[in-house]
mmCIF file of C-alpha atoms and ligand atoms in Angstrom:
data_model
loop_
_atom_site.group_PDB
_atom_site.id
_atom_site.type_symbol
_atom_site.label_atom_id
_atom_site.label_comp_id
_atom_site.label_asym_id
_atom_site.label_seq_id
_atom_site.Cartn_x
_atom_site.Cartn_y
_atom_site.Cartn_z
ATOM 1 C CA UNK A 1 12.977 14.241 17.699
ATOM 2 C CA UNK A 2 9.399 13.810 16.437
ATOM 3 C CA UNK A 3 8.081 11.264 14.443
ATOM 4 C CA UNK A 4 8.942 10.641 10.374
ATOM 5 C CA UNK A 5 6.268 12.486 8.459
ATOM 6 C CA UNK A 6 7.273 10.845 5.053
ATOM 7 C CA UNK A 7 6.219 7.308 5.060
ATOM 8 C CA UNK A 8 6.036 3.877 3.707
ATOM 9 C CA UNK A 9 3.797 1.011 4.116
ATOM 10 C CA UNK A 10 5.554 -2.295 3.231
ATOM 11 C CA UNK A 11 4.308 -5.997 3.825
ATOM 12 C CA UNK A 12 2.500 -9.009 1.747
ATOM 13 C CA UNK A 13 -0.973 -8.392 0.229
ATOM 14 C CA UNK A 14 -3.280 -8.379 3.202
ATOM 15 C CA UNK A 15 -1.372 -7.781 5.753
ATOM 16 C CA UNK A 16 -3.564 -4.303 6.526
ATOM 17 C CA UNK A 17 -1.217 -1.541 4.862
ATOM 18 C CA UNK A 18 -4.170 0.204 3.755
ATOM 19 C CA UNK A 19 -5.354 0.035 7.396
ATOM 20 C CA UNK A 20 -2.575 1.180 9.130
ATOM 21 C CA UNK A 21 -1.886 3.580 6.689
ATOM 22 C CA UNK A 22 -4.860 5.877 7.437
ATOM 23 C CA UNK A 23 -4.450 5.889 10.450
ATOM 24 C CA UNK A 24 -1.219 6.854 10.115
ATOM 25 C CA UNK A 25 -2.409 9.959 8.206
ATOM 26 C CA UNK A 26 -5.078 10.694 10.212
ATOM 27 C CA UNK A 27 -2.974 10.534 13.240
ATOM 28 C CA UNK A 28 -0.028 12.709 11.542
ATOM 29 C CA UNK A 29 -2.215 14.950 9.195
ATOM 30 C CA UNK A 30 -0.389 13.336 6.124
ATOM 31 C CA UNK A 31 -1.744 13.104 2.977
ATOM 32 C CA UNK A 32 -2.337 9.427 1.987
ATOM 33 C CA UNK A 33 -1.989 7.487 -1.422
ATOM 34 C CA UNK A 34 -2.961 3.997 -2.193
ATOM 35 C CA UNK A 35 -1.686 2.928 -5.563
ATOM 36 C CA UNK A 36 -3.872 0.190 -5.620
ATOM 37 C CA UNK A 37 -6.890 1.870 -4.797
ATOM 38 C CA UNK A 38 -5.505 4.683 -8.036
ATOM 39 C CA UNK A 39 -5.452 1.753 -9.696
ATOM 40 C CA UNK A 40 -8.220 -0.014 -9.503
ATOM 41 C CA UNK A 41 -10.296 3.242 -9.757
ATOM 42 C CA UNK A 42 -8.980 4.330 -12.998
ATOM 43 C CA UNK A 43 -9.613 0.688 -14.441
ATOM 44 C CA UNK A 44 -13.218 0.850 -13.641
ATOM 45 C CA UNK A 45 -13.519 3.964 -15.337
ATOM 46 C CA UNK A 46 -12.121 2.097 -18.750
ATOM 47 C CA UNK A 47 -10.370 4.365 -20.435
ATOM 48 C CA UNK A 48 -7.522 3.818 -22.606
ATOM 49 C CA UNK A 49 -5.279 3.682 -19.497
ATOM 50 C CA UNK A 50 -7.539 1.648 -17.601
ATOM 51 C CA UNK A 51 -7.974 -0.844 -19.763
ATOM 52 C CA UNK A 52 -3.639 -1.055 -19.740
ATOM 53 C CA UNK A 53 -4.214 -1.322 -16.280
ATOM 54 C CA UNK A 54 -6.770 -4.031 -16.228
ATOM 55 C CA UNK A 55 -4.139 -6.776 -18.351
ATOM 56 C CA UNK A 56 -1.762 -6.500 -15.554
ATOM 57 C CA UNK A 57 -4.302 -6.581 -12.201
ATOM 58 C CA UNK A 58 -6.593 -8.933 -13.801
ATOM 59 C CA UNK A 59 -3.426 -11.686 -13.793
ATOM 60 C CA UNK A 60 -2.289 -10.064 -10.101
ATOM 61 C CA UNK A 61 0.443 -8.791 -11.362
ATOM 62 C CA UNK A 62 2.210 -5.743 -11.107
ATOM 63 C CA UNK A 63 1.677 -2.849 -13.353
ATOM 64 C CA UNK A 64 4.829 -1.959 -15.105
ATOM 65 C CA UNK A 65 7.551 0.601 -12.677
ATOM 66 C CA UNK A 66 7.441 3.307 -15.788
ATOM 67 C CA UNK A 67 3.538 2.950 -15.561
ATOM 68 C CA UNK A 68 3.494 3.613 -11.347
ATOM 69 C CA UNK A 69 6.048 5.477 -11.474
ATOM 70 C CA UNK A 70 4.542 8.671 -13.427
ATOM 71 C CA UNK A 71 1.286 8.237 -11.272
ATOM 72 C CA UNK A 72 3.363 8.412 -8.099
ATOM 73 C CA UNK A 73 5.403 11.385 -9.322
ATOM 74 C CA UNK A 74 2.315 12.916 -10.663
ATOM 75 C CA UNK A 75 0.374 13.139 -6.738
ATOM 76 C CA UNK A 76 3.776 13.860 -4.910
ATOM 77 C CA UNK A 77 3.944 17.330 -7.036
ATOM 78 C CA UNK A 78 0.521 18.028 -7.312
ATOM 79 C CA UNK A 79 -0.029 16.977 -3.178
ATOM 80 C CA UNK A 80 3.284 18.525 -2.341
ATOM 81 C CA UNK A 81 2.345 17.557 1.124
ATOM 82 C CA UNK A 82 4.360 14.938 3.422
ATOM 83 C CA UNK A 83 2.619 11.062 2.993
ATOM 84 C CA UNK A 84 1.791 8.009 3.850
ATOM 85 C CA UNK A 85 2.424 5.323 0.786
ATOM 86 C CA UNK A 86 0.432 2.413 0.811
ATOM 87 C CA UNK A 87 1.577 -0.216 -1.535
ATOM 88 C CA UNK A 88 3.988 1.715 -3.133
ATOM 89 C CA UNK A 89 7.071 1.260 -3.582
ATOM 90 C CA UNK A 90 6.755 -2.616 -4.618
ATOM 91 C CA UNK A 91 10.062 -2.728 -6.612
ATOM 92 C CA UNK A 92 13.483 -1.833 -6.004
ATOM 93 C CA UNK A 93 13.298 0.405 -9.338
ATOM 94 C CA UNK A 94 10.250 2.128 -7.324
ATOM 95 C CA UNK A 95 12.201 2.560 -4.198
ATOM 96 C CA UNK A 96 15.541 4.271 -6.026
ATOM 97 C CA UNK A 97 13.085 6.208 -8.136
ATOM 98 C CA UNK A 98 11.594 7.987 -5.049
ATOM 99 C CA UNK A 99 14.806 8.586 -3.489
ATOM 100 C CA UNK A 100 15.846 10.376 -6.073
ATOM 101 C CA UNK A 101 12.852 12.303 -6.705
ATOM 102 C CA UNK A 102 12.664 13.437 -2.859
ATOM 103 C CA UNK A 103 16.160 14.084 -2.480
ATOM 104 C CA UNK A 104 15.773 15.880 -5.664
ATOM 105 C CA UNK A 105 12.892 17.698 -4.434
ATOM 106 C CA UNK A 106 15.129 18.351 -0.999
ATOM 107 C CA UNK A 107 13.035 16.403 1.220
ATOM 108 C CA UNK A 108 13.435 14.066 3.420
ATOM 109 C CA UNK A 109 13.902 10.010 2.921
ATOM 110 C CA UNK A 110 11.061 8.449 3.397
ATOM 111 C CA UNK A 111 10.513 5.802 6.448
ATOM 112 C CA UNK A 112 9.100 2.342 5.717
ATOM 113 C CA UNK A 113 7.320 0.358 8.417
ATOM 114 C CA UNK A 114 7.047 -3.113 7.246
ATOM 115 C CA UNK A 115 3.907 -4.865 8.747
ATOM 116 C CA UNK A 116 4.972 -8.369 8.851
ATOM 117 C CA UNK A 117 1.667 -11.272 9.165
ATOM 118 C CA UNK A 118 1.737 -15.065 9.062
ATOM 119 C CA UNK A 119 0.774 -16.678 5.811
ATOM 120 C CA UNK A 120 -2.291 -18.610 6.974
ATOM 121 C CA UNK A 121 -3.434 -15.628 8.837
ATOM 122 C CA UNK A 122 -3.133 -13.045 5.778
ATOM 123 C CA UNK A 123 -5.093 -16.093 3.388
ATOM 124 C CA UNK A 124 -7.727 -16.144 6.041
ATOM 125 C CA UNK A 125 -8.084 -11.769 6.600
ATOM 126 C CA UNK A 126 -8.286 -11.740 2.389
ATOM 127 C CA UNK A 127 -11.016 -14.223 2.184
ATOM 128 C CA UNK A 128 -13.135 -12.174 4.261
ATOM 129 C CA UNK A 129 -12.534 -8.631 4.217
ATOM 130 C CA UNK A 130 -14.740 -6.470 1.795
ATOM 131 C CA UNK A 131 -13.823 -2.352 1.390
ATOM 132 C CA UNK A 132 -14.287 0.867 -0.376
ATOM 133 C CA UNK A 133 -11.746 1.739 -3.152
ATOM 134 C CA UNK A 134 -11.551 5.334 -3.514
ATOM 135 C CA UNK A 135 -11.225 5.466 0.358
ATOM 136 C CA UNK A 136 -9.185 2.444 0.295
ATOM 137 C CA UNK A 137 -11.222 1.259 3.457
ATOM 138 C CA UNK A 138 -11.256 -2.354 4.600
ATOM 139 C CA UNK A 139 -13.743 -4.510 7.008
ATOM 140 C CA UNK A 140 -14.175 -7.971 7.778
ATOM 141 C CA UNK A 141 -16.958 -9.054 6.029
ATOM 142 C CA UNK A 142 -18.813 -9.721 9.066
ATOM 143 C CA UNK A 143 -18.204 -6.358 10.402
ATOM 144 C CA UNK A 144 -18.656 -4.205 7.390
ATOM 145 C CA UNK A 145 -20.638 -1.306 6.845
ATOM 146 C CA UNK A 146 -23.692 -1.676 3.849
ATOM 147 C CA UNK A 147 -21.495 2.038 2.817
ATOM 148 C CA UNK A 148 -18.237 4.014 3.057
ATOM 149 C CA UNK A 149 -18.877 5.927 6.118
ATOM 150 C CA UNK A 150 -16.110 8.486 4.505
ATOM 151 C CA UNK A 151 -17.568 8.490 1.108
ATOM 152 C CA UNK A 152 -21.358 6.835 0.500
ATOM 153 C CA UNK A 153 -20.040 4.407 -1.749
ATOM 154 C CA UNK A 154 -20.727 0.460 -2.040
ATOM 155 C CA UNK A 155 -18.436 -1.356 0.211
ATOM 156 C CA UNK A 156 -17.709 -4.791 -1.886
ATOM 157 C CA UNK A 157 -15.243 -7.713 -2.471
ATOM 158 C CA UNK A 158 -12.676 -6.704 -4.781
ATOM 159 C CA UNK A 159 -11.694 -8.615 -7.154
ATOM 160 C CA UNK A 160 -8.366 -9.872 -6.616
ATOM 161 C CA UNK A 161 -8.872 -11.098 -3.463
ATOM 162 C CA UNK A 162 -10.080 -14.599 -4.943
ATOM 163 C CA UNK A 163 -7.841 -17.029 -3.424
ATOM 164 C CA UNK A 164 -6.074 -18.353 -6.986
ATOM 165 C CA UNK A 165 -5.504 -14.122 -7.752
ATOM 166 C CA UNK A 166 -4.098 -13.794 -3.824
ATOM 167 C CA UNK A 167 -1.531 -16.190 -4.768
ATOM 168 C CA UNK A 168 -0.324 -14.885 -7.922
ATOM 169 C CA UNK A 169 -0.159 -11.657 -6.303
ATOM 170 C CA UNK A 170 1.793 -12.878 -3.068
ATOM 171 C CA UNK A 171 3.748 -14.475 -5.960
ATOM 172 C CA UNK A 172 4.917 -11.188 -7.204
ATOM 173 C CA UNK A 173 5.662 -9.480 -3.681
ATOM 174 C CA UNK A 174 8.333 -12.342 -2.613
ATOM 175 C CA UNK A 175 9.670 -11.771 -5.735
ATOM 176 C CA UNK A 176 9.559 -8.230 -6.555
ATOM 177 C CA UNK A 177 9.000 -6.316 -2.867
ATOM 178 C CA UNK A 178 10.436 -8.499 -0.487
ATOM 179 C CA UNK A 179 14.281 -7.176 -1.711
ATOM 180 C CA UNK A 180 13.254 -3.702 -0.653
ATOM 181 C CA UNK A 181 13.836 -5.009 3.118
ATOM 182 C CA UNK A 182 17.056 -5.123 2.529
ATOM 183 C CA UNK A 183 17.406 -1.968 0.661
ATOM 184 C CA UNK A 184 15.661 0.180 3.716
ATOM 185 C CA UNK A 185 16.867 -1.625 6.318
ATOM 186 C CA UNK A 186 20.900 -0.985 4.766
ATOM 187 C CA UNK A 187 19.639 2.594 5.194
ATOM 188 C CA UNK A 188 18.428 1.814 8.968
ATOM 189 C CA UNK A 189 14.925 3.093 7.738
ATOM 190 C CA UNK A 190 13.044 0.301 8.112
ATOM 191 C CA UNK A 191 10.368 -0.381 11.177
ATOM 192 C CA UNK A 192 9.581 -3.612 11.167
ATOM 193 C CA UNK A 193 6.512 -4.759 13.407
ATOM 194 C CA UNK A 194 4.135 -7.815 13.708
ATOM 195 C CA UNK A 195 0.530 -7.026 11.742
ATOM 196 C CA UNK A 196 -1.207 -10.109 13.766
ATOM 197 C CA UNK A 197 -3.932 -8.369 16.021
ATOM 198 C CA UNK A 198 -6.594 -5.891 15.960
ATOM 199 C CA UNK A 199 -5.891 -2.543 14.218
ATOM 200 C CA UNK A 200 -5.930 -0.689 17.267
ATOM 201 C CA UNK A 201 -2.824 -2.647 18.387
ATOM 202 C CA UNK A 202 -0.798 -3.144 15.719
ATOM 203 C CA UNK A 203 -1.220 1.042 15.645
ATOM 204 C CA UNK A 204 0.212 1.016 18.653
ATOM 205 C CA UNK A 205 2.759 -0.843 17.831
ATOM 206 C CA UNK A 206 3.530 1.244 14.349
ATOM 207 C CA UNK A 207 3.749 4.258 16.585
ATOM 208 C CA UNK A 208 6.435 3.118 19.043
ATOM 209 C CA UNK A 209 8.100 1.822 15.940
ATOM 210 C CA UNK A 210 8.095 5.240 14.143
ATOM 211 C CA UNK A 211 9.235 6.947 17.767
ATOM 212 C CA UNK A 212 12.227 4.602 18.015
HETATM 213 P P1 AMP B 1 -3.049 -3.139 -3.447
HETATM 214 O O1 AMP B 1 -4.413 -2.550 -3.332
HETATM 215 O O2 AMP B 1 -1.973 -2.252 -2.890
HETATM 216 O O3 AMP B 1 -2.983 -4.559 -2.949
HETATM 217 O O4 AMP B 1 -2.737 -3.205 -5.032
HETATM 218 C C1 AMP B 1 -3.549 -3.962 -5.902
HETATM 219 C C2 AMP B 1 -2.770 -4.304 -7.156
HETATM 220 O O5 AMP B 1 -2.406 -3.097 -7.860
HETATM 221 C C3 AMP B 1 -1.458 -5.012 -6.904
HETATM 222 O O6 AMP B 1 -1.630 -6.414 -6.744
HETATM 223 C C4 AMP B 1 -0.693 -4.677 -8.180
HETATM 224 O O7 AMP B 1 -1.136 -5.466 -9.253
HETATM 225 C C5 AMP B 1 -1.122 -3.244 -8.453
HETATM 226 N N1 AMP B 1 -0.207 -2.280 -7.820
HETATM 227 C C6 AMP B 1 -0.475 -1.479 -6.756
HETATM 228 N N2 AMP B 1 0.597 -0.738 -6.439
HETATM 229 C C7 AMP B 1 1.571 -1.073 -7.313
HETATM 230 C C8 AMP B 1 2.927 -0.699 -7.476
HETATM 231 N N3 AMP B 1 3.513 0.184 -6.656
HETATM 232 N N4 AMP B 1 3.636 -1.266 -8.484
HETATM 233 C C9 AMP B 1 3.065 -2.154 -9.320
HETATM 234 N N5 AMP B 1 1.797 -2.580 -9.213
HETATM 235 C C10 AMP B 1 1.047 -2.050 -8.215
#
């Protein structure tokens, strides 16, 4: 049997879903969608919906399921492609909602790998990692490029990464994502894999988990 080709990042805020999850795409030929990286793109841009946006991410918290929830459904039809997810679904609502729509759509469940990191280690990564939003690229600071090799733009800090924002953020994912383990692993579609290491080997690692 070959390897799932609709897929789901899960794991805390810095844990390197964004990471993995190109190369996951890249690797596959999936289309990839970070709803953070959505996010944050549309609140720069200030519009009406942007500024919505910007209430909820400027607090770290989530943006309301209805909210997500159209964007999501909105690049599944017009992509109508199998995916890689990064940082989506973060709720339980979010998790039902795209089981229906696939099954609904007659595709396939989705697989989610959970990428699973040490708190003093992810505190440490988001402290020093800088990236590229509408690539949803990340580097170490030390590391980083002056530009998005995939895109020219600015690599920077974002803005919730400041340590008091982390929290409040890693708030909402213990209490808001972490009962999705449950809900995928009751399913037995749930890969779950240690994110400490380089990204080369915690690929590794998400492929054998994906092959098993
Ligand atoms: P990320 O880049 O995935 O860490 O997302 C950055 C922020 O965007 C999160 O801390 C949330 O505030 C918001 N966000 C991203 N994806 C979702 C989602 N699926 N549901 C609710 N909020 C989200």
């Amino acid at each position: 049997m070959g390897l799932p080709r609709q897929i789901l990042l899960l794991g805390p805020p810095g844990a390197g879903k964004g990471t993995q999850a190109k190369r996951i795409s890249q690797h596959l030929n999936l289309a990839y969608c970070s709803t953070g990286s959505i996010l944050r793109v549309e609140e720069q841009r200030r519009t009406s919906l942007g500024e919505e946006i910007h209430t909820f991410l400027k607090d770290g918290n989530f943006v309301p399921d209805a909210l997500i929830l159209k964007i999501v459904q909105n690049w599944l039809q017009a992509v109508r492609a199998e995916f890689v997810l990064d940082g989506f679904p973060r709720t339980l609502a979010q998790g039902s909602a795209l089981d229906q729509f696939l099954a609904e759509s007659h595709r396939p469940a989705a697989t989610a790998v959970y990428l699973d990191v040490p708190m003093d280690i992810l505190e440490e990564r988001v402290a020093h990692r800088v990236g590229c939003d509408p690539c949803g690229n990340v580097w170490p600071r030390e590391t980083a490029p002056v530009a998005c090799p995939e895109c020219g733009n600015a690599v920077v800090s974002r803005n919730d990464d400041s340590i008091d924002l982390y929290r409040s953020r890693l708030a909402e994912y213990e209490k808001k994502t972490l009962p999705l383990l449950p809900y995928y692993e009751d399913g037995d579609r749930l890969r779950r894999i240690s994110g400490q290491g380089s990204p080369d080997d915690v690929f590794a690692r998400v492929l054998d988990a994906l092959a098993s």
